[in-house]
Amino acid sequence: MTATHLSLNDQPQLEFVDCPHPEGHHRMAYWRWGNAQAQRVLVCAHGLTRQGRDFDRLAQALVAQSTEALQVICPDVAGRGQSEWLNNPALYQIPQYAADMLAMLGQVQAQLGALPMQSLDWVGTSMGGLIGLVLCGQPGLPLPAPIRRLVLNDVGPAITWSSVQRMQSYVGQYGQYRDLDEAAAQLWTLSQGFGPVLPEVWREMSSHMTRPGTQGGLTLHYDPAIGVPLRAMTPDMAAAGEATLWALYDQVQAQTLLIRGQDSDLLTPETALEMTQRGPHARLETWAGFGHALTLTGEDQIRALASFLLSD
């Protein structure tokens, strides 16, 4: 497995957007690759404990390969990365995240001035895919443009309860690390499902997952409280959420690519098959040697996404 070359001189632009919540406002960070005046927009949304720099290699490759001007927007979902932490942990849920994305996309459109957003695509890994599903599945939402193409990276309306329990056991449970090498090694023990990732790529990704610890060394770059709503979830709550997500999925109009890691413990083959047969009739690509979820950093993975997202 090879990785797309990323020049150290090529860095995204960091921006912030003010997002309302029931108790006030918070600032959400997002990273932009490409030109802010590009009318073609792609959002890449990360998984539960990750952050927007996960998509550096994919974003840079897509901007370089696109025959039209393209900007790729990679948000740090609230409580992660450079975004502010929320005072009320109960707000760390998909409805708030989706509302934050609407605020972000409104700001992206405002930066275009009188130019309309010509196209909007969405790549979502795990939680980021669910956020995209919520946005795509509600046609009345004030998006600057309809979502044209949707990539769901190892996630769907039905999530196995065993994978929820696994996440409940580790989300928010983190400590101090002496240095980046130790942090990267510890993160890798929780990330075996990501499949083959070159060591230098993983170290680079891990550098964006850490921040200075209060006692020296490093700690992870997210609010431990993001796990509070997850740990409060019950099987009945999960079942109710699944029914809602299927109803949203059935309303998706975007062309949809579903990526599944063959060894995924979150997205079952049965759910993936059903997703090809209803709603947007997703095109399914199953990747051998991967679980939950592909990092989208290898050249083969980037080629697959470029073929889907950059074609007319």
Coordinates of N, CA and C in Angstrom, one line a residue, residues 3-149:
A3 N 1.2 5.7 -0.2 CA 0.4 6.9 0.2 C 0.7 8.0 -0.7
T4 N -0.3 8.9 -0.9 CA -0.1 10.0 -1.8 C 0.9 11.0 -1.1
H5 N 1.8 11.5 -1.9 CA 2.8 12.4 -1.4 C 2.1 13.7 -0.9
L6 N 2.5 14.1 0.3 CA 2.0 15.4 0.9 C 3.2 16.3 1.2
S7 N 3.3 17.4 0.5 CA 4.4 18.3 0.7 C 4.2 19.1 2.0
L8 N 5.3 19.2 2.8 CA 5.2 19.9 4.0 C 4.9 21.4 3.8
N9 N 5.1 21.9 2.6 CA 4.8 23.3 2.3 C 3.4 23.5 1.9
D10 N 2.7 22.4 1.7 CA 1.3 22.5 1.4 C 0.4 22.3 2.6
Q11 N -0.2 23.3 3.1 CA -1.0 23.3 4.3 C -2.3 23.9 4.1
P12 N -3.4 23.4 4.7 CA -4.7 24.0 4.5 C -4.9 25.3 5.3
Q13 N -5.9 26.0 5.0 CA -6.2 27.2 5.7 C -7.2 26.9 6.8
L14 N -6.9 27.4 8.0 CA -7.8 27.2 9.1 C -8.7 28.3 9.3
E15 N -10.0 28.0 9.3 CA -11.0 29.0 9.5 C -12.0 28.6 10.6
F16 N -12.8 29.6 11.1 CA -13.7 29.3 12.2 C -15.1 29.8 11.8
V17 N -16.1 29.2 12.3 CA -17.5 29.6 12.1 C -18.2 29.6 13.5
D18 N -19.1 30.6 13.7 CA -19.8 30.7 14.9 C -21.1 29.9 14.8
C19 N -21.3 28.9 15.7 CA -22.5 28.0 15.5 C -23.4 28.1 16.8
P20 N -24.7 28.3 16.5 CA -25.6 28.4 17.7 C -25.9 27.0 18.3
H21 N -26.1 27.0 19.6 CA -26.7 25.8 20.2 C -27.7 26.3 21.2
P22 N -28.5 25.4 21.8 CA -29.6 25.9 22.7 C -29.1 26.8 23.9
E23 N -27.9 26.7 24.3 CA -27.4 27.5 25.4 C -26.5 28.6 25.0
G24 N -26.4 28.9 23.8 CA -25.5 30.0 23.3 C -24.9 29.7 22.0
H25 N -23.5 29.9 21.9 CA -22.8 29.7 20.7 C -21.5 29.0 21.0
H26 N -20.9 28.4 19.9 CA -19.6 27.8 20.0 C -18.9 28.0 18.7
R27 N -17.5 28.0 18.7 CA -16.8 28.2 17.5 C -16.4 26.8 17.0
M28 N -16.7 26.5 15.7 CA -16.2 25.3 15.1 C -15.1 25.7 14.1
A29 N -14.0 24.9 14.1 CA -12.9 25.1 13.2 C -13.2 24.2 11.9
Y30 N -12.7 24.7 10.8 CA -12.6 23.9 9.6 C -11.4 24.2 8.8
W31 N -10.9 23.2 8.1 CA -9.7 23.3 7.3 C -10.1 23.4 5.8
R32 N -9.5 24.3 5.1 CA -9.9 24.4 3.6 C -8.6 24.1 2.8
W33 N -8.8 23.2 1.9 CA -7.8 22.9 0.8 C -8.4 23.5 -0.5
G34 N -7.6 24.2 -1.2 CA -8.0 24.8 -2.5 C -8.4 26.3 -2.3
N35 N -9.1 26.8 -3.3 CA -9.4 28.2 -3.4 C -10.8 28.5 -2.8
A36 N -10.9 29.5 -1.9 CA -12.1 29.8 -1.3 C -13.2 30.3 -2.3
Q37 N -12.7 30.7 -3.5 CA -13.7 31.2 -4.5 C -14.1 30.0 -5.5
A38 N -13.6 28.8 -5.2 CA -14.1 27.7 -6.1 C -15.5 27.4 -5.8
Q39 N -16.3 27.3 -6.8 CA -17.8 27.1 -6.7 C -18.1 25.6 -6.5
R40 N -17.1 24.7 -6.7 CA -17.3 23.3 -6.5 C -16.8 23.0 -5.1
V41 N -17.6 22.4 -4.2 CA -17.3 22.3 -2.8 C -17.4 20.8 -2.4
L42 N -16.5 20.3 -1.7 CA -16.5 18.9 -1.1 C -16.3 19.0 0.4
V43 N -17.1 18.5 1.2 CA -16.9 18.4 2.6 C -16.5 17.0 3.0
C44 N -15.4 16.9 3.8 CA -15.0 15.6 4.3 C -15.1 15.6 5.8
A45 N -16.0 14.8 6.4 CA -16.3 14.8 7.8 C -15.8 13.5 8.5
H46 N -15.1 13.7 9.6 CA -14.4 12.6 10.2 C -15.3 11.8 11.2
G47 N -14.6 10.8 11.8 CA -15.3 9.9 12.7 C -15.3 10.4 14.1
L48 N -15.9 9.6 15.0 CA -16.3 10.0 16.4 C -15.1 10.7 17.2
T49 N -14.0 10.1 17.2 CA -12.9 10.6 18.0 C -11.8 11.2 17.2
R50 N -12.0 11.5 15.9 CA -11.0 12.0 15.0 C -11.1 13.5 14.8
Q51 N -10.5 14.0 13.8 CA -10.6 15.5 13.5 C -10.2 15.7 12.0
G52 N -10.4 16.9 11.5 CA -10.4 17.2 10.1 C -9.1 16.9 9.3
R53 N -8.0 16.9 10.1 CA -6.7 16.7 9.4 C -6.5 15.3 8.9
D54 N -7.5 14.4 9.3 CA -7.4 13.0 8.8 C -7.5 13.0 7.3
F55 N -8.0 14.0 6.7 CA -8.3 14.0 5.2 C -7.2 14.8 4.4
D56 N -6.1 15.1 5.0 CA -5.1 15.9 4.4 C -4.7 15.3 3.0
R57 N -4.4 14.1 3.0 CA -3.9 13.4 1.7 C -5.0 13.3 0.7
L58 N -6.2 12.9 1.1 CA -7.3 12.9 0.2 C -7.6 14.2 -0.4
A59 N -7.7 15.2 0.5 CA -8.1 16.6 0.0 C -7.1 17.1 -0.9
Q60 N -5.9 17.0 -0.6 CA -4.8 17.6 -1.5 C -4.8 16.9 -2.8
A61 N -5.0 15.6 -2.8 CA -5.0 14.8 -4.1 C -6.2 15.2 -5.0
L62 N -7.4 15.4 -4.4 CA -8.6 15.7 -5.1 C -8.5 17.1 -5.7
V63 N -8.0 18.1 -4.9 CA -7.8 19.5 -5.4 C -6.8 19.4 -6.6
A64 N -5.8 18.7 -6.5 CA -4.8 18.6 -7.6 C -5.3 17.9 -8.8
Q65 N -6.2 16.9 -8.7 CA -6.7 16.1 -9.8 C -7.9 16.7 -10.5
S66 N -8.6 17.6 -9.8 CA -9.9 18.1 -10.3 C -9.6 19.0 -11.5
T67 N -10.4 18.8 -12.6 CA -10.3 19.6 -13.8 C -10.9 21.0 -13.6
E68 N -11.8 21.1 -12.6 CA -12.4 22.4 -12.2 C -11.9 22.8 -10.9
A69 N -12.0 24.1 -10.6 CA -11.6 24.7 -9.3 C -12.4 24.0 -8.2
L70 N -11.7 23.5 -7.2 CA -12.4 22.7 -6.2 C -11.8 23.2 -4.8
Q71 N -12.7 23.3 -3.9 CA -12.3 23.5 -2.5 C -12.8 22.4 -1.6
V72 N -12.0 21.8 -0.8 CA -12.3 20.7 0.1 C -12.3 21.3 1.5
I73 N -13.4 21.1 2.2 CA -13.6 21.6 3.5 C -13.7 20.5 4.5
C74 N -12.8 20.5 5.5 CA -12.6 19.4 6.5 C -12.9 20.0 7.9
P75 N -14.1 19.9 8.4 CA -14.4 20.4 9.7 C -13.8 19.6 10.9
D76 N -13.4 20.3 11.9 CA -13.2 19.6 13.2 C -14.5 19.7 14.0
V77 N -15.2 18.6 14.0 CA -16.6 18.6 14.7 C -16.4 19.1 16.1
A78 N -17.4 19.8 16.6 CA -17.4 20.4 18.0 C -16.8 19.4 19.0
G79 N -15.9 19.9 19.8 CA -15.2 19.1 20.9 C -14.0 18.4 20.4
R80 N -13.6 18.6 19.1 CA -12.4 17.9 18.5 C -11.5 19.0 17.9
G81 N -10.2 18.6 17.8 CA -9.3 19.4 17.1 C -9.2 20.8 17.6
Q82 N -9.4 21.8 16.7 CA -9.3 23.2 17.0 C -10.6 23.8 17.4
S83 N -11.7 23.0 17.4 CA -13.0 23.5 17.7 C -13.2 23.6 19.2
E84 N -14.1 24.5 19.6 CA -14.4 24.7 21.0 C -15.1 23.5 21.6
W85 N -14.9 23.3 22.9 CA -15.6 22.2 23.6 C -17.0 22.8 24.1
L86 N -18.0 21.9 24.2 CA -19.3 22.3 24.6 C -19.4 22.1 26.1
N87 N -20.1 23.1 26.7 CA -20.3 23.0 28.2 C -21.2 21.9 28.6
N88 N -22.2 21.6 27.7 CA -23.2 20.6 28.0 C -22.9 19.4 27.1
P89 N -22.4 18.3 27.7 CA -22.0 17.1 26.9 C -23.2 16.5 26.2
A90 N -24.4 16.8 26.6 CA -25.6 16.2 26.0 C -25.7 16.7 24.5
L91 N -25.1 17.8 24.2 CA -25.1 18.4 22.9 C -24.2 17.7 21.9
Y92 N -23.3 16.8 22.4 CA -22.4 16.1 21.5 C -23.2 14.9 20.8
Q93 N -24.1 15.3 19.9 CA -24.9 14.4 19.1 C -25.1 14.9 17.7
I94 N -25.6 14.0 16.9 CA -25.7 14.2 15.4 C -26.5 15.5 15.1
P95 N -27.7 15.7 15.8 CA -28.5 16.9 15.4 C -27.7 18.2 15.5
Q96 N -26.9 18.3 16.6 CA -26.1 19.6 16.8 C -25.0 19.6 15.7
Y97 N -24.4 18.5 15.5 CA -23.3 18.5 14.5 C -23.9 18.9 13.1
A98 N -25.0 18.4 12.7 CA -25.6 18.7 11.4 C -25.9 20.2 11.4
A99 N -26.5 20.7 12.5 CA -26.8 22.2 12.5 C -25.5 23.0 12.3
D100 N -24.4 22.5 12.9 CA -23.1 23.2 12.8 C -22.6 23.2 11.3
M101 N -22.9 22.1 10.6 CA -22.5 22.0 9.2 C -23.3 23.0 8.4
L102 N -24.5 23.2 8.7 CA -25.3 24.1 7.9 C -24.7 25.5 8.1
A103 N -24.3 25.9 9.4 CA -23.7 27.2 9.6 C -22.4 27.3 8.8
M104 N -21.6 26.2 8.8 CA -20.3 26.3 8.1 C -20.6 26.5 6.6
L105 N -21.5 25.7 6.0 CA -21.8 25.8 4.6 C -22.4 27.2 4.3
G106 N -23.1 27.8 5.2 CA -23.6 29.1 4.9 C -22.5 30.1 4.8
Q107 N -21.5 29.9 5.7 CA -20.3 30.8 5.7 C -19.5 30.6 4.4
V108 N -19.3 29.3 4.0 CA -18.6 29.0 2.8 C -19.3 29.7 1.6
Q109 N -20.6 29.6 1.5 CA -21.4 30.3 0.5 C -21.2 31.8 0.5
A110 N -21.2 32.4 1.7 CA -21.1 33.8 1.9 C -19.7 34.3 1.4
Q111 N -18.7 33.5 1.5 CA -17.4 33.8 1.0 C -17.3 33.8 -0.5
L112 N -18.2 33.1 -1.1 CA -18.3 33.1 -2.6 C -19.0 34.4 -3.1
G113 N -19.6 35.2 -2.2 CA -20.2 36.4 -2.6 C -21.4 36.2 -3.5
A114 N -21.5 36.8 -4.6 CA -22.6 36.6 -5.5 C -22.6 35.3 -6.3
L115 N -21.4 34.6 -6.3 CA -21.3 33.4 -7.0 C -22.1 32.3 -6.3
P116 N -22.9 31.5 -7.1 CA -23.6 30.4 -6.5 C -22.7 29.2 -6.3
M117 N -22.9 28.4 -5.3 CA -22.2 27.2 -5.2 C -22.7 26.2 -6.2
Q118 N -21.9 25.8 -7.1 CA -22.3 25.0 -8.3 C -22.6 23.5 -7.9
S119 N -21.7 23.0 -7.0 CA -22.0 21.6 -6.6 C -21.5 21.4 -5.2
L120 N -22.1 20.5 -4.5 CA -21.7 20.1 -3.1 C -21.7 18.6 -3.0
D121 N -20.5 18.1 -2.6 CA -20.4 16.7 -2.4 C -20.0 16.4 -0.9
W122 N -20.2 15.2 -0.4 CA -19.9 14.9 1.0 C -19.2 13.5 1.1
V123 N -18.1 13.5 1.8 CA -17.4 12.3 2.2 C -17.5 12.2 3.7
G124 N -18.1 11.1 4.2 CA -18.2 11.0 5.7 C -17.7 9.6 6.2
T125 N -16.8 9.7 7.1 CA -16.3 8.4 7.7 C -17.0 8.2 9.0
S126 N -17.7 7.1 9.1 CA -18.4 6.7 10.4 C -19.4 7.8 10.8
M127 N -19.1 8.5 11.9 CA -20.0 9.6 12.4 C -20.2 10.6 11.3
G128 N -19.1 11.0 10.6 CA -19.2 12.0 9.5 C -20.2 11.5 8.4
G129 N -20.3 10.2 8.2 CA -21.2 9.7 7.3 C -22.7 9.9 7.8
L130 N -22.9 9.7 9.1 CA -24.2 9.9 9.6 C -24.6 11.3 9.5
I131 N -23.7 12.3 9.8 CA -24.0 13.7 9.6 C -24.4 14.0 8.2
G132 N -23.7 13.4 7.2 CA -24.0 13.6 5.8 C -25.4 13.0 5.5
L133 N -25.7 11.9 6.1 CA -27.0 11.2 5.8 C -28.1 12.1 6.4
V134 N -28.0 12.7 7.5 CA -29.0 13.6 8.1 C -29.2 14.8 7.2
L135 N -28.1 15.3 6.6 CA -28.2 16.5 5.7 C -28.9 16.1 4.4
C136 N -28.5 14.9 3.8 CA -29.0 14.5 2.5 C -30.4 14.1 2.6
G137 N -30.8 13.5 3.8 CA -32.1 12.9 3.9 C -33.3 13.9 4.3
Q138 N -33.0 15.2 4.3 CA -34.0 16.1 4.6 C -34.0 17.2 3.6
P139 N -34.8 17.0 2.5 CA -34.7 17.9 1.3 C -35.0 19.4 1.7
G140 N -35.7 19.7 2.8 CA -36.0 21.1 3.0 C -34.9 21.9 3.8
L141 N -33.8 21.3 4.0 CA -32.8 22.0 4.8 C -32.2 23.1 3.9
P142 N -31.7 24.2 4.5 CA -31.2 25.3 3.7 C -29.7 25.1 3.3
L143 N -29.5 24.1 2.5 CA -28.1 23.9 2.0 C -27.9 24.9 0.8
P144 N -26.7 25.4 0.7 CA -26.4 26.3 -0.5 C -26.6 25.6 -1.8
A145 N -26.5 24.3 -1.9 CA -26.7 23.5 -3.1 C -27.1 22.1 -2.6
P146 N -27.9 21.3 -3.4 CA -28.2 20.0 -3.0 C -26.9 19.1 -3.0
I147 N -26.8 18.2 -2.1 CA -25.6 17.3 -2.1 C -25.8 16.4 -3.2
R148 N -24.8 16.4 -4.1 CA -24.8 15.7 -5.4 C -24.3 14.3 -5.3
R149 N -23.2 14.1 -4.6 CA -22.6 12.8 -4.4 C -22.2 12.6 -2.9

